[in-house]
């Protein structure tokens, strides 16, 4: 009897243990399965951002809906101003998540002060196949070979062109990977005669000096070394940019912007109204084209073509992609998983669905997401993702801006003055180049003198 009793007792105990183990495994699987919806425990995500209200409008409120058990604490040490010392702010506030401009992303990556995201991507089997591949490559390159951050929005540009005009004037249409020189040569194949308010233009731009800056950004040129403050505005690459811009301006094929003159923006835009063959533009131009169909009386739509934005000489990279914020996790973050959940969400499909949703607060999209979609506003978007971004020029510009906010304004002012004289035949390109170089160096020397006086 005792033997039978003990046998039953053992069986009952084993059954209870197995039930407990089974329940535990079931709970564990459920927690794992629901990891994207967050476990029940409360947690705090500390975020370093420049302004709390702006963060909540842009990100916080949406994230709280997705992860209601996560309390978000925003630390904004600079108030309404840009954060200049991210390294110092991270040390002081110990955030779990930080949004970085490309310059600071590069610096903190170099110093190994950010968490490598690739092990987390692998652990969670996070889908990166529909993320902008060129952007991932560039972020890895700027991170010294490792992916330390993701950027949800990419203010990328493409070359938009009027297929009807190309057909009418028997000009070969643009293709992906064309350089600025090739595009400007195409522009010069269109007629230049006629009244400026009714004639055809080869390319919509905003003047020779702005065109120079566009070419420079595409080629990754910088007008000054931010470390030494030595002007570099007279290199062969810069001289070629000055030449291309001034010659194209002289040819008369550039539509140098709009003149409202009592008309709406849509009616004043030669490209939107079908009188300009090409324009380098963001997807907001696609929205404007759609708006014109409904908002401009007797509007005549044209067939639109879209290819990749002007490429550098390698035909594979471009400077016409702008990144404002890269989400990254500091190396000493207290809650890496909470920060990673944030990064996953704002670079994922759920957020993309919300972002592009019709009639939402984000209906007027200023920049496409890095999570690629096939079309928007009735147009295919693949051209906006074809080239690899080159962030070097914007990183250098940011470094110079930190030295002095007036540097680029001063350079652009000099550029406008000198190239205007070239276009008007009052100065040779060689003399203008020398003046641009000397004027830029003079501005740098003035800054160095002021810095020395402070010491």
Short mmCIF file of C-alpha atoms in Angstrom, two decimals:
data_model
loop_
_atom_site.label_atom_id
_atom_site.label_comp_id
_atom_site.label_asym_id
_atom_site.label_seq_id
_atom_site.Cartn_x
_atom_site.Cartn_y
_atom_site.Cartn_z
CA UNK A 1 0.00 0.00 0.00
CA UNK A 2 2.80 2.34 1.00
CA UNK A 3 4.53 1.58 -2.27
CA UNK A 4 1.36 2.42 -4.24
CA UNK A 5 0.81 5.61 -2.19
CA UNK A 6 4.36 6.81 -2.74
CA UNK A 7 4.12 5.99 -6.44
CA UNK A 8 0.94 8.08 -6.74
CA UNK A 9 2.47 10.93 -4.76
CA UNK A 10 5.50 11.01 -7.03
CA UNK A 11 3.28 10.99 -10.11
CA UNK A 12 1.19 13.85 -8.77
CA UNK A 13 4.34 15.87 -7.94
CA UNK A 14 5.76 15.26 -11.39
CA UNK A 15 2.47 16.32 -12.96
CA UNK A 16 2.45 19.57 -10.99
CA UNK A 17 6.08 20.25 -11.95
CA UNK A 18 5.38 19.59 -15.63
CA UNK A 19 2.33 21.85 -15.55
CA UNK A 20 4.41 24.58 -13.93
CA UNK A 21 7.23 24.17 -16.45
CA UNK A 22 4.72 24.14 -19.30
CA UNK A 23 3.08 27.29 -17.99
CA UNK A 24 6.45 28.96 -17.63
CA UNK A 25 7.48 28.02 -21.16
CA UNK A 26 4.14 29.21 -22.47
CA UNK A 27 4.52 32.54 -20.66
CA UNK A 28 8.06 32.92 -21.99
CA UNK A 29 6.99 32.21 -25.56
CA UNK A 30 4.11 34.65 -25.24
CA UNK A 31 6.43 37.37 -23.92
CA UNK A 32 8.82 36.66 -26.76
CA UNK A 33 6.02 36.64 -29.31
CA UNK A 34 4.70 39.93 -27.96
CA UNK A 35 8.10 41.61 -27.66
CA UNK A 36 7.12 44.16 -30.31
CA UNK A 37 3.98 45.04 -28.33
CA UNK A 38 5.95 45.32 -25.10
CA UNK A 39 5.82 43.17 -21.97
CA UNK A 40 3.59 44.27 -19.10
CA UNK A 41 6.35 45.74 -16.95
CA UNK A 42 6.68 49.51 -16.84
CA UNK A 43 9.90 51.00 -18.14
CA UNK A 44 11.38 54.43 -18.77
CA UNK A 45 13.03 55.51 -22.01
CA UNK A 46 15.27 58.53 -21.51
CA UNK A 47 15.73 60.52 -24.72
CA UNK A 48 18.24 63.26 -25.50
CA UNK A 49 16.57 65.72 -27.87
CA UNK A 50 16.73 69.45 -28.51
CA UNK A 51 13.11 70.19 -27.52
CA UNK A 52 10.54 68.14 -25.60
CA UNK A 53 7.40 69.52 -27.26
CA UNK A 54 8.82 68.99 -30.74
CA UNK A 55 9.86 65.45 -29.83
CA UNK A 56 6.40 64.54 -28.57
CA UNK A 57 4.67 65.98 -31.63
CA UNK A 58 6.98 64.19 -34.02
CA UNK A 59 7.68 60.92 -32.21
CA UNK A 60 6.64 60.62 -28.58
CA UNK A 61 2.86 60.60 -28.90
CA UNK A 62 2.91 57.96 -31.64
CA UNK A 63 5.37 55.77 -29.75
CA UNK A 64 3.28 55.98 -26.56
CA UNK A 65 0.29 54.64 -28.47
CA UNK A 66 2.34 51.67 -29.65
CA UNK A 67 4.10 51.14 -26.29
CA UNK A 68 1.76 52.46 -23.57
CA UNK A 69 3.85 50.90 -20.78
CA UNK A 70 6.92 52.92 -21.71
CA UNK A 71 7.32 56.22 -19.95
CA UNK A 72 9.31 58.69 -22.07
CA UNK A 73 11.56 61.16 -20.34
CA UNK A 74 12.98 63.83 -22.65
CA UNK A 75 16.10 65.69 -21.60
CA UNK A 76 16.59 68.88 -23.61
CA UNK A 77 19.61 70.71 -22.18
CA UNK A 78 19.75 73.33 -24.90
CA UNK A 79 16.13 74.48 -24.73
CA UNK A 80 15.19 75.63 -28.22
CA UNK A 81 18.76 75.67 -29.55
CA UNK A 82 20.72 72.94 -31.29
CA UNK A 83 22.83 70.70 -29.08
CA UNK A 84 26.48 71.38 -29.88
CA UNK A 85 28.24 69.00 -27.47
CA UNK A 86 26.49 65.64 -27.72
CA UNK A 87 29.33 63.81 -26.02
CA UNK A 88 29.11 66.09 -22.99
CA UNK A 89 25.30 65.91 -22.93
CA UNK A 90 25.37 62.11 -23.05
CA UNK A 91 27.83 61.98 -20.16
CA UNK A 92 25.72 64.40 -18.13
CA UNK A 93 22.21 63.03 -18.75
CA UNK A 94 22.87 59.30 -19.46
CA UNK A 95 20.13 58.90 -22.12
CA UNK A 96 19.02 55.59 -23.60
CA UNK A 97 18.36 57.14 -27.01
CA UNK A 98 19.80 60.09 -28.88
CA UNK A 99 18.99 61.72 -32.24
CA UNK A 100 22.18 62.80 -33.96
CA UNK A 101 23.07 64.98 -36.96
CA UNK A 102 25.44 63.14 -39.34
CA UNK A 103 28.47 65.05 -38.03
CA UNK A 104 27.97 63.92 -34.42
CA UNK A 105 27.00 60.42 -35.55
CA UNK A 106 30.35 60.15 -37.29
CA UNK A 107 32.25 61.52 -34.29
CA UNK A 108 30.58 59.31 -31.67
CA UNK A 109 30.89 56.26 -33.93
CA UNK A 110 34.60 56.90 -34.34
CA UNK A 111 34.97 57.12 -30.55
CA UNK A 112 33.02 53.82 -30.09
CA UNK A 113 30.43 55.54 -27.92
CA UNK A 114 27.37 54.04 -29.60
CA UNK A 115 25.78 50.57 -29.60
CA UNK A 116 26.29 48.45 -32.73
CA UNK A 117 22.76 47.76 -34.05
CA UNK A 118 23.57 44.76 -36.22
CA UNK A 119 23.53 42.18 -33.38
CA UNK A 120 20.09 43.52 -32.38
CA UNK A 121 18.89 43.33 -35.98
CA UNK A 122 20.09 39.73 -36.17
CA UNK A 123 18.62 38.80 -32.77
CA UNK A 124 15.14 40.11 -33.64
CA UNK A 125 15.27 39.10 -37.30
CA UNK A 126 14.46 42.74 -38.08
CA UNK A 127 13.69 43.17 -41.77
CA UNK A 128 16.13 45.58 -43.44
CA UNK A 129 15.47 44.43 -47.01
CA UNK A 130 13.12 47.35 -47.73
CA UNK A 131 15.27 49.97 -46.03
CA UNK A 132 17.07 52.37 -48.40
CA UNK A 133 20.17 50.23 -49.18
CA UNK A 134 22.43 53.13 -50.13
CA UNK A 135 21.64 54.87 -46.85
CA UNK A 136 22.51 51.75 -44.84
CA UNK A 137 25.81 51.54 -46.70
CA UNK A 138 26.58 55.20 -46.01
CA UNK A 139 25.68 54.94 -42.32
CA UNK A 140 28.00 51.94 -42.03
CA UNK A 141 30.74 53.83 -43.86
CA UNK A 142 30.37 56.88 -41.59
CA UNK A 143 30.34 54.47 -38.63
CA UNK A 144 33.70 53.00 -39.56
CA UNK A 145 32.21 49.79 -40.96
CA UNK A 146 29.50 49.21 -38.34
CA UNK A 147 25.87 50.28 -38.23
CA UNK A 148 25.45 52.48 -35.16
CA UNK A 149 22.22 54.18 -36.13
CA UNK A 150 19.20 54.38 -38.43
CA UNK A 151 17.51 57.43 -39.92
CA UNK A 152 13.78 57.14 -40.64
CA UNK A 153 13.48 60.12 -43.01
CA UNK A 154 15.66 60.93 -46.00
CA UNK A 155 15.04 64.24 -47.70
CA UNK A 156 16.15 62.85 -51.04
CA UNK A 157 15.89 64.46 -54.46
CA UNK A 158 15.42 63.15 -57.97
CA UNK A 159 15.59 64.60 -61.48
CA UNK A 160 12.05 65.25 -62.71
CA UNK A 161 11.54 65.85 -66.42
CA UNK A 162 8.75 66.70 -68.82
CA UNK A 163 8.55 63.79 -71.28
CA UNK A 164 6.28 65.77 -73.60
CA UNK A 165 8.87 68.56 -74.03
CA UNK A 166 11.70 66.10 -74.65
CA UNK A 167 9.59 64.42 -77.32
CA UNK A 168 8.51 67.72 -78.89
CA UNK A 169 12.09 69.00 -79.27
CA UNK A 170 13.55 65.59 -80.13
CA UNK A 171 15.94 65.52 -77.16
CA UNK A 172 17.08 62.25 -75.62
CA UNK A 173 15.51 61.80 -72.17
CA UNK A 174 17.68 61.70 -69.01
CA UNK A 175 18.84 58.48 -67.40
CA UNK A 176 19.96 57.36 -63.95
CA UNK A 177 23.50 58.21 -62.93
CA UNK A 178 23.92 61.32 -65.07
CA UNK A 179 26.38 63.95 -63.82
CA UNK A 180 25.56 67.64 -63.56
CA UNK A 181 27.62 68.31 -66.68
CA UNK A 182 25.57 65.79 -68.67
CA UNK A 183 22.29 67.23 -67.36
CA UNK A 184 23.33 70.81 -68.16
CA UNK A 185 24.33 69.74 -71.67
CA UNK A 186 20.82 68.31 -72.11
CA UNK A 187 19.30 71.56 -70.87
CA UNK A 188 21.12 73.51 -73.56
CA UNK A 189 19.39 71.51 -76.32
CA UNK A 190 16.13 73.36 -75.65
CA UNK A 191 15.22 76.72 -77.29
CA UNK A 192 16.05 79.94 -75.48
CA UNK A 193 13.94 82.44 -77.41
CA UNK A 194 10.66 83.97 -76.35
CA UNK A 195 9.08 85.96 -73.54
CA UNK A 196 10.26 84.82 -70.11
CA UNK A 197 6.68 84.34 -68.94
CA UNK A 198 5.74 82.00 -71.80
CA UNK A 199 8.96 80.49 -73.21
CA UNK A 200 10.46 77.04 -72.64
CA UNK A 201 13.35 76.54 -70.23
CA UNK A 202 15.87 73.70 -70.22
CA UNK A 203 16.23 73.52 -66.45
CA UNK A 204 14.59 75.13 -63.44
CA UNK A 205 17.24 76.38 -61.03
CA UNK A 206 17.87 79.39 -58.82
CA UNK A 207 20.83 81.11 -60.42
CA UNK A 208 24.47 80.34 -61.07
CA UNK A 209 25.69 80.60 -57.47
CA UNK A 210 23.06 78.15 -56.22
CA UNK A 211 23.86 75.84 -59.12
CA UNK A 212 27.53 75.89 -58.07
CA UNK A 213 26.55 74.80 -54.57
CA UNK A 214 24.40 72.00 -55.99
CA UNK A 215 27.29 70.75 -58.12
CA UNK A 216 29.71 71.03 -55.20
CA UNK A 217 27.44 69.05 -52.88
CA UNK A 218 26.98 66.33 -55.49
CA UNK A 219 30.74 66.03 -55.97
CA UNK A 220 31.46 66.26 -52.23
CA UNK A 221 33.41 69.52 -52.54
CA UNK A 222 34.15 71.77 -49.57
CA UNK A 223 35.23 75.39 -49.77
CA UNK A 224 37.23 75.31 -46.53
CA UNK A 225 38.99 72.78 -44.33
CA UNK A 226 37.17 72.98 -40.97
CA UNK A 227 40.26 71.82 -39.10
CA UNK A 228 42.83 74.26 -40.48
CA UNK A 229 40.44 76.98 -41.75
CA UNK A 230 42.31 77.01 -45.05
CA UNK A 231 40.19 77.96 -48.07
CA UNK A 232 39.92 75.27 -50.75
CA UNK A 233 37.67 77.11 -53.21
CA UNK A 234 40.18 77.22 -56.10
CA UNK A 235 40.72 73.52 -56.80
CA UNK A 236 40.22 72.13 -60.30
CA UNK A 237 36.89 70.61 -59.21
CA UNK A 238 35.64 73.97 -57.92
CA UNK A 239 36.84 75.73 -61.09
CA UNK A 240 34.85 73.23 -63.15
CA UNK A 241 31.75 73.93 -61.06
CA UNK A 242 32.15 77.68 -61.61
CA UNK A 243 32.60 77.11 -65.33
CA UNK A 244 29.55 74.86 -65.70
CA UNK A 245 27.30 77.20 -63.75
CA UNK A 246 28.39 80.41 -65.46
CA UNK A 247 28.31 78.93 -68.98
CA UNK A 248 24.85 77.46 -68.44
CA UNK A 249 23.57 80.75 -67.04
CA UNK A 250 25.00 82.63 -70.04
CA UNK A 251 23.28 80.23 -72.43
CA UNK A 252 19.88 81.37 -71.20
CA UNK A 253 18.43 77.90 -70.55
CA UNK A 254 18.10 78.33 -66.78
CA UNK A 255 14.78 79.33 -65.32
CA UNK A 256 16.08 81.18 -62.27
CA UNK A 257 13.10 80.72 -60.02
CA UNK A 258 9.54 81.97 -59.86
CA UNK A 259 8.04 85.43 -59.89
CA UNK A 260 4.69 85.41 -58.13
CA UNK A 261 3.41 88.64 -59.74
CA UNK A 262 -0.10 88.11 -58.41
CA UNK A 263 -0.18 84.43 -59.37
CA UNK A 264 -0.23 81.43 -57.09
CA UNK A 265 2.94 79.41 -56.52
CA UNK A 266 1.63 76.65 -58.75
CA UNK A 267 0.86 79.01 -61.65
CA UNK A 268 4.21 80.78 -61.27
CA UNK A 269 6.28 77.60 -61.45
CA UNK A 270 7.43 77.03 -65.02
CA UNK A 271 8.06 73.35 -64.35
CA UNK A 272 4.62 72.71 -62.86
CA UNK A 273 3.01 74.63 -65.72
CA UNK A 274 4.83 72.50 -68.29
CA UNK A 275 7.29 75.13 -69.53
CA UNK A 276 10.51 73.73 -68.06
CA UNK A 277 12.10 70.52 -69.27
CA UNK A 278 13.82 69.45 -66.00
CA UNK A 279 14.01 70.12 -62.31
CA UNK A 280 15.93 68.55 -59.42
CA UNK A 281 13.29 68.29 -56.70
CA UNK A 282 11.99 66.45 -53.65
CA UNK A 283 8.71 64.56 -53.52
CA UNK A 284 6.95 67.78 -52.48
CA UNK A 285 7.08 68.68 -56.19
CA UNK A 286 5.01 65.57 -56.91
CA UNK A 287 2.40 66.84 -54.48
CA UNK A 288 2.44 70.22 -56.21
CA UNK A 289 1.86 68.58 -59.59
CA UNK A 290 -1.14 66.75 -58.20
CA UNK A 291 -2.40 69.94 -56.57
CA UNK A 292 -2.16 71.79 -59.90
CA UNK A 293 -4.48 69.27 -61.53
CA UNK A 294 -7.20 70.19 -59.05
CA UNK A 295 -6.33 73.79 -58.18
CA UNK A 296 -5.27 75.52 -61.41
CA UNK A 297 -7.96 76.49 -63.88
CA UNK A 298 -7.60 74.92 -67.33
CA UNK A 299 -4.42 73.14 -66.21
CA UNK A 300 -2.80 70.92 -68.84
CA UNK A 301 -1.01 67.96 -67.20
CA UNK A 302 2.08 66.55 -68.87
CA UNK A 303 3.70 63.14 -68.79
CA UNK A 304 6.31 63.09 -66.03
CA UNK A 305 9.56 61.14 -66.01
CA UNK A 306 11.68 60.60 -62.91
CA UNK A 307 15.30 59.43 -62.75
CA UNK A 308 17.92 59.50 -60.02
CA UNK A 309 19.27 62.87 -58.91
CA UNK A 310 22.54 64.21 -60.35
CA UNK A 311 25.34 61.79 -59.57
CA UNK A 312 28.98 62.25 -58.72
CA UNK A 313 31.49 61.21 -61.36
CA UNK A 314 31.29 57.60 -60.16
CA UNK A 315 27.65 57.52 -61.31
CA UNK A 316 26.66 55.75 -58.07
CA UNK A 317 26.56 58.38 -55.32
CA UNK A 318 24.88 61.74 -54.79
CA UNK A 319 24.91 64.67 -52.39
CA UNK A 320 21.20 65.27 -52.93
CA UNK A 321 20.09 63.27 -49.90
CA UNK A 322 19.76 65.16 -46.62
CA UNK A 323 19.63 63.46 -43.22
CA UNK A 324 18.62 65.50 -40.19
CA UNK A 325 18.41 62.87 -37.46
CA UNK A 326 20.04 59.51 -36.96
CA UNK A 327 18.62 57.45 -34.08
CA UNK A 328 21.38 55.87 -32.00
CA UNK A 329 21.88 54.24 -28.61
CA UNK A 330 24.71 55.46 -26.35
CA UNK A 331 27.13 52.69 -25.34
CA UNK A 332 26.26 53.06 -21.63
CA UNK A 333 22.46 53.17 -22.11
CA UNK A 334 20.49 51.72 -19.18
CA UNK A 335 17.68 50.30 -21.35
CA UNK A 336 19.01 49.25 -24.74
CA UNK A 337 15.88 47.24 -25.55
CA UNK A 338 13.52 50.18 -25.01
CA UNK A 339 15.69 52.37 -27.26
CA UNK A 340 15.89 49.62 -29.87
CA UNK A 341 12.08 49.24 -29.82
CA UNK A 342 11.85 52.96 -30.58
CA UNK A 343 14.32 52.71 -33.47
CA UNK A 344 12.59 49.62 -34.86
CA UNK A 345 9.18 51.27 -34.81
CA UNK A 346 10.14 54.51 -36.54
CA UNK A 347 12.09 52.64 -39.21
CA UNK A 348 9.44 49.94 -39.63
CA UNK A 349 6.36 49.13 -41.66
CA UNK A 350 3.80 50.19 -39.02
CA UNK A 351 5.14 53.74 -38.87
CA UNK A 352 5.43 53.88 -42.68
CA UNK A 353 1.75 52.95 -42.96
CA UNK A 354 0.83 55.73 -40.54
CA UNK A 355 3.16 58.26 -42.15
CA UNK A 356 1.80 57.83 -45.67
CA UNK A 357 -1.82 57.41 -44.61
CA UNK A 358 -4.15 59.64 -46.68
CA UNK A 359 -5.91 62.49 -44.85
CA UNK A 360 -3.57 62.17 -41.88
CA UNK A 361 -1.67 65.05 -40.30
CA UNK A 362 1.33 63.89 -42.34
CA UNK A 363 -0.50 64.00 -45.66
CA UNK A 364 1.84 66.68 -47.00
CA UNK A 365 5.00 64.63 -46.91
CA UNK A 366 8.16 66.68 -46.85
CA UNK A 367 10.57 63.77 -47.07
CA UNK A 368 10.19 60.09 -47.98
CA UNK A 369 10.99 57.49 -45.35
CA UNK A 370 14.05 55.29 -45.53
CA UNK A 371 11.57 52.39 -45.34
CA UNK A 372 10.98 52.37 -49.09
CA UNK A 373 7.58 52.42 -50.75
CA UNK A 374 6.88 51.88 -54.43
CA UNK A 375 4.80 54.98 -55.11
CA UNK A 376 3.33 58.09 -53.59
CA UNK A 377 0.81 60.63 -54.86
CA UNK A 378 0.41 58.52 -58.01
CA UNK A 379 4.12 58.48 -58.91
CA UNK A 380 6.77 55.79 -58.56
CA UNK A 381 9.49 56.64 -56.03
CA UNK A 382 12.25 54.19 -56.91
CA UNK A 383 14.41 56.96 -58.43
CA UNK A 384 14.65 58.65 -55.02
CA UNK A 385 16.43 55.59 -53.62
CA UNK A 386 18.74 54.53 -56.47
CA UNK A 387 21.98 56.33 -55.58
CA UNK A 388 24.10 56.01 -52.47
CA UNK A 389 24.00 59.18 -50.35
CA UNK A 390 27.27 60.98 -49.74
CA UNK A 391 27.10 62.77 -46.39
CA UNK A 392 30.70 64.06 -46.41
CA UNK A 393 29.80 67.51 -47.73
CA UNK A 394 26.97 68.05 -45.22
CA UNK A 395 29.20 66.81 -42.38
CA UNK A 396 31.89 69.34 -43.34
CA UNK A 397 29.29 72.12 -43.69
CA UNK A 398 28.02 71.31 -40.20
CA UNK A 399 31.56 71.45 -38.81
CA UNK A 400 32.10 74.87 -40.40
CA UNK A 401 28.74 76.09 -39.11
CA UNK A 402 29.86 75.16 -35.61
CA UNK A 403 32.95 77.30 -36.15
CA UNK A 404 30.83 80.22 -37.33
CA UNK A 405 27.19 80.26 -38.48
CA UNK A 406 28.07 82.99 -41.00
CA UNK A 407 30.70 81.06 -42.96
CA UNK A 408 28.43 79.63 -45.64
CA UNK A 409 26.43 82.84 -45.97
CA UNK A 410 29.67 84.71 -46.51
CA UNK A 411 30.89 82.19 -49.08
CA UNK A 412 27.59 82.29 -50.96
CA UNK A 413 27.68 86.10 -50.98
CA UNK A 414 31.18 86.12 -52.48
CA UNK A 415 30.15 83.45 -54.99
CA UNK A 416 27.09 85.38 -56.14
CA UNK A 417 29.05 88.62 -56.59
CA UNK A 418 31.90 87.07 -58.56
CA UNK A 419 29.87 84.77 -60.82
CA UNK A 420 27.44 87.57 -61.64
CA UNK A 421 30.40 89.55 -62.99
CA UNK A 422 31.54 86.52 -65.00
CA UNK A 423 28.07 86.02 -66.50
CA UNK A 424 27.86 89.75 -67.35
CA UNK A 425 31.26 89.64 -69.03
CA UNK A 426 32.90 92.01 -66.53
CA UNK A 427 35.40 89.51 -65.14
CA UNK A 428 37.18 86.41 -66.38
CA UNK A 429 36.54 83.08 -64.69
CA UNK A 430 40.19 82.93 -63.58
CA UNK A 431 40.00 86.30 -61.82
CA UNK A 432 36.65 85.43 -60.28
CA UNK A 433 38.08 82.16 -58.95
CA UNK A 434 41.01 84.00 -57.38
CA UNK A 435 38.63 86.49 -55.76
CA UNK A 436 36.41 83.72 -54.39
CA UNK A 437 39.46 82.00 -52.88
CA UNK A 438 40.94 85.16 -51.36
CA UNK A 439 37.58 86.38 -50.03
CA UNK A 440 36.89 83.01 -48.41
CA UNK A 441 40.33 82.93 -46.83
CA UNK A 442 39.92 86.49 -45.55
CA UNK A 443 36.70 85.47 -43.78
CA UNK A 444 38.52 82.53 -42.17
CA UNK A 445 41.46 84.71 -41.10
CA UNK A 446 39.07 87.16 -39.50
CA UNK A 447 37.51 84.35 -37.48
CA UNK A 448 40.89 83.00 -36.39
CA UNK A 449 41.93 86.49 -35.29
CA UNK A 450 38.76 86.88 -33.25
CA UNK A 451 39.29 83.46 -31.63
CA UNK A 452 42.88 84.35 -30.75
CA UNK A 453 41.78 87.65 -29.20
CA UNK A 454 39.31 85.80 -26.95
CA UNK A 455 42.10 83.63 -25.58
#
